[in-house]
mmCIF file of N, CA and C in Angstrom:
data_model
loop_
_atom_site.group_PDB
_atom_site.id
_atom_site.type_symbol
_atom_site.label_atom_id
_atom_site.label_comp_id
_atom_site.label_asym_id
_atom_site.label_seq_id
_atom_site.Cartn_x
_atom_site.Cartn_y
_atom_site.Cartn_z
ATOM 1 N N MET P 1 83.428 203.674 78.164
ATOM 2 C CA MET P 1 83.906 204.291 75.999
ATOM 3 C C MET P 1 84.015 205.308 77.158
ATOM 4 N N ARG P 2 85.087 206.580 76.882
ATOM 5 C CA ARG P 2 84.852 208.361 77.163
ATOM 6 C C ARG P 2 85.285 208.912 75.822
ATOM 7 N N ILE P 3 84.122 209.735 75.519
ATOM 8 C CA ILE P 3 84.381 210.962 73.796
ATOM 9 C C ILE P 3 84.518 211.824 74.439
ATOM 10 N N SER P 4 85.400 212.498 73.875
ATOM 11 C CA SER P 4 85.767 214.116 74.123
ATOM 12 C C SER P 4 84.989 214.605 73.081
ATOM 13 N N LEU P 5 84.847 215.695 73.758
ATOM 14 C CA LEU P 5 84.123 217.155 73.254
ATOM 15 C C LEU P 5 84.074 217.420 71.551
ATOM 16 N N LEU P 6 85.611 217.286 70.916
ATOM 17 C CA LEU P 6 85.442 217.661 70.031
ATOM 18 C C LEU P 6 85.264 216.598 68.651
ATOM 19 N N ALA P 7 85.749 214.822 69.201
ATOM 20 C CA ALA P 7 85.045 214.385 68.894
ATOM 21 C C ALA P 7 83.372 213.942 68.760
ATOM 22 N N VAL P 8 82.477 214.661 69.269
ATOM 23 C CA VAL P 8 80.931 214.501 70.016
ATOM 24 C C VAL P 8 80.954 216.018 68.737
ATOM 25 N N LEU P 9 81.714 216.893 68.968
ATOM 26 C CA LEU P 9 80.931 218.152 67.878
ATOM 27 C C LEU P 9 81.644 218.014 66.578
ATOM 28 N N MET P 10 82.728 216.942 65.623
ATOM 29 C CA MET P 10 82.356 216.029 64.776
ATOM 30 C C MET P 10 81.651 215.817 64.029
ATOM 31 N N LEU P 11 81.015 215.037 64.616
ATOM 32 C CA LEU P 11 79.929 214.453 64.598
ATOM 33 C C LEU P 11 79.152 214.610 64.576
ATOM 34 N N ILE P 12 78.526 215.994 65.116
ATOM 35 C CA ILE P 12 77.144 216.723 64.885
ATOM 36 C C ILE P 12 77.896 217.286 64.001
ATOM 37 N N SER P 13 78.610 217.916 63.786
ATOM 38 C CA SER P 13 78.994 219.042 62.176
ATOM 39 C C SER P 13 79.139 217.940 60.847
ATOM 40 N N TRP P 14 79.318 216.687 61.349
ATOM 41 C CA TRP P 14 79.195 215.572 60.420
ATOM 42 C C TRP P 14 77.686 215.387 59.723
ATOM 43 N N GLY P 15 77.344 215.349 60.757
ATOM 44 C CA GLY P 15 75.758 214.662 60.541
ATOM 45 C C GLY P 15 74.792 215.895 59.992
ATOM 46 N N LEU P 16 74.617 217.041 60.298
ATOM 47 C CA LEU P 16 74.337 218.172 60.323
ATOM 48 C C LEU P 16 74.701 218.318 58.137
ATOM 49 N N SER P 17 75.826 218.206 57.644
ATOM 50 C CA SER P 17 76.355 217.995 56.488
ATOM 51 C C SER P 17 75.392 216.383 56.030
ATOM 52 N N ALA P 18 75.784 215.425 56.949
ATOM 53 C CA ALA P 18 75.263 214.598 55.465
ATOM 54 C C ALA P 18 73.629 214.360 55.274
ATOM 55 N N ALA P 19 72.478 214.995 56.716
ATOM 56 C CA ALA P 19 70.914 215.667 56.505
ATOM 57 C C ALA P 19 71.233 216.768 55.381
ATOM 58 N N GLY P 20 71.851 217.715 54.653
ATOM 59 C CA GLY P 20 71.609 218.934 54.460
ATOM 60 C C GLY P 20 71.280 220.299 54.678
ATOM 61 N N GLY P 21 71.569 219.493 56.227
ATOM 62 C CA GLY P 21 71.712 221.437 57.238
ATOM 63 C C GLY P 21 73.781 221.479 56.757
ATOM 64 N N ARG P 22 74.071 222.743 57.214
ATOM 65 C CA ARG P 22 75.292 223.169 56.900
ATOM 66 C C ARG P 22 75.907 222.804 57.696
ATOM 67 N N GLY P 23 77.544 222.749 57.814
ATOM 68 C CA GLY P 23 78.436 222.554 58.838
ATOM 69 C C GLY P 23 79.683 223.944 58.597
ATOM 70 N N HIS P 24 80.261 223.817 59.771
ATOM 71 C CA HIS P 24 80.788 225.080 58.655
ATOM 72 C C HIS P 24 82.605 224.316 58.135
ATOM 73 N N GLY P 25 82.632 225.509 57.933
ATOM 74 C CA GLY P 25 84.530 224.596 56.874
ATOM 75 C C GLY P 25 83.788 224.104 55.198
ATOM 76 N N ALA P 26 85.265 223.746 54.793
ATOM 77 C CA ALA P 26 84.745 223.303 53.526
ATOM 78 C C ALA P 26 83.272 221.722 53.124
ATOM 79 N N PRO P 27 83.137 221.680 51.956
ATOM 80 C CA PRO P 27 82.104 220.480 51.427
ATOM 81 C C PRO P 27 83.480 219.318 51.910
ATOM 82 N N PRO P 28 82.531 218.765 52.278
ATOM 83 C CA PRO P 28 83.306 216.625 52.237
ATOM 84 C C PRO P 28 84.019 216.938 50.898
ATOM 85 N N GLN P 29 85.522 215.824 50.322
ATOM 86 C CA GLN P 29 86.275 215.858 49.524
ATOM 87 C C GLN P 29 85.547 215.218 48.252
ATOM 88 N N ASP P 30 84.112 214.265 48.738
ATOM 89 C CA ASP P 30 83.352 213.072 47.202
ATOM 90 C C ASP P 30 82.988 213.962 47.526
ATOM 91 N N THR P 31 82.171 215.849 47.396
ATOM 92 C CA THR P 31 81.287 216.544 47.373
ATOM 93 C C THR P 31 81.817 217.706 45.496
ATOM 94 N N THR P 32 81.159 217.212 45.168
ATOM 95 C CA THR P 32 82.229 218.358 44.060
ATOM 96 C C THR P 32 81.024 219.598 44.219
ATOM 97 N N VAL P 33 81.309 221.286 44.165
ATOM 98 C CA VAL P 33 80.327 222.567 44.247
ATOM 99 C C VAL P 33 80.498 222.219 42.706
ATOM 100 N N VAL P 34 78.837 223.673 42.029
ATOM 101 C CA VAL P 34 78.829 223.309 40.938
ATOM 102 C C VAL P 34 77.733 225.189 41.692
ATOM 103 N N GLU P 35 79.372 226.438 41.043
ATOM 104 C CA GLU P 35 78.024 227.932 41.487
ATOM 105 C C GLU P 35 76.997 228.411 39.925
ATOM 106 N N VAL P 36 76.114 228.542 40.198
ATOM 107 C CA VAL P 36 74.597 228.482 39.176
ATOM 108 C C VAL P 36 74.903 230.059 39.139
ATOM 109 N N ALA P 37 74.280 230.658 38.310
ATOM 110 C CA ALA P 37 74.698 232.903 38.993
ATOM 111 C C ALA P 37 72.346 232.334 37.459
ATOM 112 N N ALA P 38 71.783 232.670 38.580
ATOM 113 C CA ALA P 38 70.678 233.091 37.599
ATOM 114 C C ALA P 38 70.744 234.015 37.682
ATOM 115 N N GLU P 39 69.598 234.451 36.150
ATOM 116 C CA GLU P 39 69.607 235.939 35.825
ATOM 117 C C GLU P 39 69.230 236.224 34.730
ATOM 118 N N ARG P 40 68.490 237.492 33.975
ATOM 119 C CA ARG P 40 67.400 237.482 33.062
ATOM 120 C C ARG P 40 66.576 236.593 32.021
ATOM 121 N N PHE P 41 66.791 235.327 32.636
ATOM 122 C CA PHE P 41 65.924 233.909 31.930
ATOM 123 C C PHE P 41 66.554 233.413 31.230
ATOM 124 N N ALA P 42 67.930 233.129 32.074
ATOM 125 C CA ALA P 42 69.391 232.046 31.941
ATOM 126 C C ALA P 42 69.556 232.386 33.356
ATOM 127 N N PHE P 43 70.216 230.346 33.062
ATOM 128 C CA PHE P 43 71.359 230.100 34.641
ATOM 129 C C PHE P 43 72.516 230.346 32.968
ATOM 130 N N THR P 44 73.418 230.408 34.385
ATOM 131 C CA THR P 44 75.007 230.255 34.160
ATOM 132 C C THR P 44 75.381 229.818 35.640
ATOM 133 N N PRO P 45 76.180 228.184 34.705
ATOM 134 C CA PRO P 45 76.293 227.590 33.203
ATOM 135 C C PRO P 45 75.006 227.307 33.437
ATOM 136 N N SER P 46 74.085 226.582 31.686
ATOM 137 C CA SER P 46 72.721 226.240 31.374
ATOM 138 C C SER P 46 73.092 225.232 31.131
ATOM 139 N N GLU P 47 74.771 223.981 31.205
ATOM 140 C CA GLU P 47 74.873 223.373 30.939
ATOM 141 C C GLU P 47 76.029 222.023 32.046
ATOM 142 N N ILE P 48 75.410 220.956 32.952
ATOM 143 C CA ILE P 48 76.370 220.795 33.650
ATOM 144 C C ILE P 48 76.143 219.618 33.898
ATOM 145 N N ARG P 49 78.219 218.970 34.179
ATOM 146 C CA ARG P 49 78.567 217.569 33.842
ATOM 147 C C ARG P 49 78.514 216.790 35.237
ATOM 148 N N VAL P 50 77.802 215.832 34.964
ATOM 149 C CA VAL P 50 78.331 215.116 37.358
ATOM 150 C C VAL P 50 78.502 214.003 36.583
ATOM 151 N N LYS P 51 79.143 212.403 37.728
ATOM 152 C CA LYS P 51 79.163 211.306 38.232
ATOM 153 C C LYS P 51 77.664 210.822 38.467
ATOM 154 N N THR P 52 77.255 209.770 37.693
ATOM 155 C CA THR P 52 76.494 208.996 38.786
ATOM 156 C C THR P 52 76.639 208.531 40.190
ATOM 157 N N GLY P 53 75.905 209.087 40.227
ATOM 158 C CA GLY P 53 76.528 208.983 42.753
ATOM 159 C C GLY P 53 77.469 209.896 43.468
ATOM 160 N N MET P 54 78.082 210.837 42.830
ATOM 161 C CA MET P 54 78.705 212.233 43.416
ATOM 162 C C MET P 54 77.163 213.488 43.850
ATOM 163 N N ARG P 55 78.262 213.549 44.824
ATOM 164 C CA ARG P 55 77.428 214.489 46.192
ATOM 165 C C ARG P 55 77.341 216.337 44.653
ATOM 166 N N VAL P 56 76.086 216.364 44.629
ATOM 167 C CA VAL P 56 76.703 217.591 43.266
ATOM 168 C C VAL P 56 76.343 218.770 44.542
ATOM 169 N N GLU P 57 76.720 220.480 44.998
ATOM 170 C CA GLU P 57 76.450 221.283 46.037
ATOM 171 C C GLU P 57 76.114 222.065 45.222
ATOM 172 N N PHE P 58 75.104 222.551 44.558
ATOM 173 C CA PHE P 58 74.672 223.392 43.776
ATOM 174 C C PHE P 58 74.416 225.031 45.040
ATOM 175 N N ARG P 59 75.482 225.876 44.372
ATOM 176 C CA ARG P 59 75.625 227.411 45.287
ATOM 177 C C ARG P 59 74.944 228.697 44.461
ATOM 178 N N LEU P 60 73.955 228.346 44.532
ATOM 179 C CA LEU P 60 73.452 229.484 43.825
ATOM 180 C C LEU P 60 72.726 231.197 43.964
ATOM 181 N N LYS P 61 72.957 232.037 43.280
ATOM 182 C CA LYS P 61 72.365 233.407 43.338
ATOM 183 C C LYS P 61 71.691 233.979 42.017
ATOM 184 N N SER P 62 71.580 234.978 42.941
ATOM 185 C CA SER P 62 70.420 235.412 41.008
ATOM 186 C C SER P 62 71.816 237.169 41.585
ATOM 187 N N ASP P 63 71.764 237.577 39.918
ATOM 188 C CA ASP P 63 71.854 238.851 39.420
ATOM 189 C C ASP P 63 71.138 240.144 39.212
ATOM 190 N N ASP P 64 69.866 239.278 39.697
ATOM 191 C CA ASP P 64 68.397 240.280 39.560
ATOM 192 C C ASP P 64 67.889 239.990 40.496
ATOM 193 N N THR P 65 66.530 239.574 40.198
ATOM 194 C CA THR P 65 65.011 238.760 41.194
ATOM 195 C C THR P 65 65.325 238.390 41.025
ATOM 196 N N ASP P 66 64.429 237.223 42.114
ATOM 197 C CA ASP P 66 63.937 236.578 42.841
ATOM 198 C C ASP P 66 63.807 235.400 41.530
ATOM 199 N N HIS P 67 64.087 233.643 41.901
ATOM 200 C CA HIS P 67 64.312 233.385 40.615
ATOM 201 C C HIS P 67 63.984 231.721 41.605
ATOM 202 N N GLY P 68 63.878 230.646 40.965
ATOM 203 C CA GLY P 68 63.935 229.058 41.841
ATOM 204 C C GLY P 68 64.843 228.734 40.628
ATOM 205 N N PHE P 69 64.803 227.092 41.894
ATOM 206 C CA PHE P 69 66.086 226.438 41.176
ATOM 207 C C PHE P 69 64.844 225.047 41.156
ATOM 208 N N ARG P 70 64.820 223.924 40.014
ATOM 209 C CA ARG P 70 63.810 223.375 40.057
ATOM 210 C C ARG P 70 64.828 222.408 38.842
ATOM 211 N N ILE P 71 64.390 221.613 40.293
ATOM 212 C CA ILE P 71 65.429 220.128 38.680
ATOM 213 C C ILE P 71 64.186 218.705 39.489
ATOM 214 N N ILE P 72 63.634 218.573 37.639
ATOM 215 C CA ILE P 72 62.040 218.209 37.659
ATOM 216 C C ILE P 72 62.466 216.767 37.465
ATOM 217 N N GLY P 73 61.511 216.358 37.830
ATOM 218 C CA GLY P 73 61.383 214.937 38.224
ATOM 219 C C GLY P 73 62.430 213.818 40.009
ATOM 220 N N THR P 74 62.381 215.139 40.580
ATOM 221 C CA THR P 74 63.211 215.107 41.472
ATOM 222 C C THR P 74 62.051 215.768 42.993
ATOM 223 N N SER P 75 63.035 216.228 44.197
ATOM 224 C CA SER P 75 62.442 217.044 45.413
ATOM 225 C C SER P 75 63.061 218.497 45.122
ATOM 226 N N ILE P 76 63.554 218.103 44.441
ATOM 227 C CA ILE P 76 64.904 219.726 44.356
ATOM 228 C C ILE P 76 63.571 220.618 43.424
ATOM 229 N N ASN P 77 63.383 222.253 44.611
ATOM 230 C CA ASN P 77 62.876 222.818 44.696
ATOM 231 C C ASN P 77 63.464 224.004 45.572
ATOM 232 N N VAL P 78 64.555 225.678 45.020
ATOM 233 C CA VAL P 78 64.172 226.460 45.964
ATOM 234 C C VAL P 78 64.041 227.458 45.060
ATOM 235 N N ARG P 79 63.776 228.435 46.382
ATOM 236 C CA ARG P 79 63.859 229.318 46.426
ATOM 237 C C ARG P 79 65.271 230.157 46.093
ATOM 238 N N ILE P 80 65.786 231.227 45.060
ATOM 239 C CA ILE P 80 66.970 231.840 45.540
ATOM 240 C C ILE P 80 66.629 233.237 45.346
ATOM 241 N N PRO P 81 67.480 233.778 46.731
ATOM 242 C CA PRO P 81 67.505 235.283 46.782
ATOM 243 C C PRO P 81 67.223 236.580 46.161
ATOM 244 N N LYS P 82 66.787 237.448 45.281
ATOM 245 C CA LYS P 82 66.872 238.574 45.142
ATOM 246 C C LYS P 82 68.726 239.075 44.977
ATOM 247 N N ARG P 83 69.492 239.838 43.988
ATOM 248 C CA ARG P 83 71.104 240.085 43.737
ATOM 249 C C ARG P 83 70.530 239.836 44.974
ATOM 250 N N GLY P 84 71.775 240.225 46.043
ATOM 251 C CA GLY P 84 72.625 241.173 47.631
ATOM 252 C C GLY P 84 71.711 240.534 48.950
ATOM 253 N N ARG P 85 70.383 239.878 48.601
ATOM 254 C CA ARG P 85 70.739 239.075 49.537
ATOM 255 C C ARG P 85 70.848 237.630 50.139
ATOM 256 N N GLY P 86 72.223 236.538 49.267
ATOM 257 C CA GLY P 86 72.463 236.174 50.034
ATOM 258 C C GLY P 86 72.422 234.644 48.428
ATOM 259 N N THR P 87 72.458 233.561 49.251
ATOM 260 C CA THR P 87 72.780 231.969 47.891
ATOM 261 C C THR P 87 71.909 231.750 49.208
ATOM 262 N N ALA P 88 71.627 230.795 48.153
ATOM 263 C CA ALA P 88 71.292 229.066 47.880
ATOM 264 C C ALA P 88 71.430 227.885 47.805
ATOM 265 N N THR P 89 71.733 227.386 48.920
ATOM 266 C CA THR P 89 72.922 225.951 48.491
ATOM 267 C C THR P 89 71.529 224.838 48.707
ATOM 268 N N VAL P 90 71.456 223.774 47.646
ATOM 269 C CA VAL P 90 70.890 222.720 47.399
ATOM 270 C C VAL P 90 71.898 221.700 46.892
ATOM 271 N N GLU P 91 71.703 219.914 47.800
ATOM 272 C CA GLU P 91 72.454 219.145 47.674
ATOM 273 C C GLU P 91 72.049 218.395 46.354
ATOM 274 N N PHE P 92 72.595 217.218 45.753
ATOM 275 C CA PHE P 92 71.588 216.044 45.058
ATOM 276 C C PHE P 92 72.277 215.693 44.266
ATOM 277 N N VAL P 93 72.431 214.294 44.219
ATOM 278 C CA VAL P 93 72.716 213.401 44.018
ATOM 279 C C VAL P 93 72.557 212.315 43.065
ATOM 280 N N PRO P 94 72.626 212.051 41.710
ATOM 281 C CA PRO P 94 71.458 211.576 40.691
ATOM 282 C C PRO P 94 72.287 210.247 41.117
ATOM 283 N N ALA P 95 71.719 209.037 40.872
ATOM 284 C CA ALA P 95 71.479 207.819 41.144
ATOM 285 C C ALA P 95 71.401 207.362 39.912
ATOM 286 N N GLN P 96 71.062 207.561 38.722
ATOM 287 C CA GLN P 96 71.173 206.587 37.674
ATOM 288 C C GLN P 96 71.167 208.247 36.643
ATOM 289 N N ALA P 97 72.293 207.575 35.454
ATOM 290 C CA ALA P 97 73.309 208.586 34.631
ATOM 291 C C ALA P 97 71.147 208.912 33.870
ATOM 292 N N GLY P 98 71.858 210.356 32.539
ATOM 293 C CA GLY P 98 70.374 210.375 32.048
ATOM 294 C C GLY P 98 70.820 212.191 32.545
ATOM 295 N N ARG P 99 69.228 213.082 31.396
ATOM 296 C CA ARG P 99 69.827 213.746 31.346
ATOM 297 C C ARG P 99 68.223 214.633 32.328
ATOM 298 N N TYR P 100 69.054 215.572 32.696
ATOM 299 C CA TYR P 100 68.197 216.087 33.564
ATOM 300 C C TYR P 100 67.601 217.976 33.549
ATOM 301 N N THR P 101 66.618 218.367 33.186
ATOM 302 C CA THR P 101 65.920 219.661 32.867
ATOM 303 C C THR P 101 65.496 220.143 34.099
ATOM 304 N N PHE P 102 66.674 221.271 35.338
ATOM 305 C CA PHE P 102 67.003 222.387 35.505
ATOM 306 C C PHE P 102 65.883 224.012 34.933
ATOM 307 N N GLU P 103 64.893 223.717 35.855
ATOM 308 C CA GLU P 103 63.631 224.876 35.655
ATOM 309 C C GLU P 103 64.226 226.439 36.741
ATOM 310 N N CYS P 104 64.066 227.605 35.758
ATOM 311 C CA CYS P 104 62.841 228.341 37.152
ATOM 312 C C CYS P 104 61.587 228.197 37.598
ATOM 313 N N SER P 105 61.472 227.758 38.747
ATOM 314 C CA SER P 105 61.127 227.568 39.323
ATOM 315 C C SER P 105 59.315 228.498 40.172
ATOM 316 N N ARG P 106 60.131 230.071 39.808
ATOM 317 C CA ARG P 106 59.394 231.050 40.606
ATOM 318 C C ARG P 106 59.296 231.968 39.134
ATOM 319 N N LEU P 107 58.014 232.743 39.172
ATOM 320 C CA LEU P 107 57.589 233.814 38.239
ATOM 321 C C LEU P 107 59.243 234.650 37.849
ATOM 322 N N CYS P 108 59.096 235.029 36.968
ATOM 323 C CA CYS P 108 59.984 236.191 36.972
ATOM 324 C C CYS P 108 60.359 237.200 36.312
ATOM 325 N N GLY P 109 59.554 236.546 35.437
ATOM 326 C CA GLY P 109 58.798 237.473 34.439
ATOM 327 C C GLY P 109 58.723 237.040 32.282
ATOM 328 N N ALA P 110 58.749 237.895 31.736
ATOM 329 C CA ALA P 110 58.251 237.554 30.702
ATOM 330 C C ALA P 110 59.251 236.759 29.726
ATOM 331 N N GLY P 111 60.405 236.136 30.183
ATOM 332 C CA GLY P 111 60.388 235.130 29.523
ATOM 333 C C GLY P 111 61.179 234.050 30.512
ATOM 334 N N HIS P 112 59.734 234.292 31.456
ATOM 335 C CA HIS P 112 60.095 233.207 32.554
ATOM 336 C C HIS P 112 60.450 231.512 32.350
ATOM 337 N N SER P 113 59.554 231.231 31.051
ATOM 338 C CA SER P 113 59.115 230.099 30.277
ATOM 339 C C SER P 113 60.706 228.852 29.361
ATOM 340 N N PHE P 114 61.860 229.923 29.255
ATOM 341 C CA PHE P 114 62.153 229.517 27.823
ATOM 342 C C PHE P 114 63.717 229.387 29.758
ATOM 343 N N MET P 115 63.844 229.684 30.891
ATOM 344 C CA MET P 115 64.672 229.794 31.660
ATOM 345 C C MET P 115 64.915 228.176 32.248
ATOM 346 N N ARG P 116 65.637 227.747 31.324
ATOM 347 C CA ARG P 116 66.165 226.075 31.617
ATOM 348 C C ARG P 116 67.212 226.169 31.676
ATOM 349 N N GLY P 117 67.306 224.806 32.103
ATOM 350 C CA GLY P 117 69.429 224.277 31.214
ATOM 351 C C GLY P 117 69.062 222.194 32.323
ATOM 352 N N THR P 118 69.927 222.174 31.414
ATOM 353 C CA THR P 118 70.448 220.424 31.706
ATOM 354 C C THR P 118 72.318 220.088 32.125
ATOM 355 N N LEU P 119 71.474 219.255 32.904
ATOM 356 C CA LEU P 119 72.533 218.450 34.078
ATOM 357 C C LEU P 119 72.521 217.294 33.447
ATOM 358 N N ILE P 120 73.817 216.698 32.534
ATOM 359 C CA ILE P 120 73.963 215.521 32.262
ATOM 360 C C ILE P 120 74.740 215.174 33.196
ATOM 361 N N VAL P 121 74.382 213.465 34.627
ATOM 362 C CA VAL P 121 75.084 212.627 34.692
ATOM 363 C C VAL P 121 74.772 211.371 33.494
ATOM 364 N N THR P 122 76.589 210.667 34.335
ATOM 365 C CA THR P 122 77.435 209.991 33.027
ATOM 366 C C THR P 122 77.826 208.614 34.198
ATOM 367 N N ASP P 123 77.515 207.769 34.036
ATOM 368 C CA ASP P 123 78.239 206.205 34.511
ATOM 369 C C ASP P 123 79.657 206.638 34.517
#
């Protein structure tokens, strides 16, 4: 069986995407992209709604200093670089309906403990 170079490259790109790596181009159609900004003890948006089993790609940026993004009860915990230093990207597929709290996981100042949001997952 012969496989073209293009087919091999497409399989590699798909494998990187499925493993959480970054291939080039747009996310697969079954992925919902949510852009989240972190700044001065708040996430915008602070409430996000998705469906069970939906792949969610969070694109996280800071409008000031370093922050973190952690979804409590999951393995999601990433650093968001400070303004002008890039964007953090993480994927999450909620397996069951419910409310998940996300919070800043890097000490960022006096209001750090109030920097939270809610991910609402419905069937």
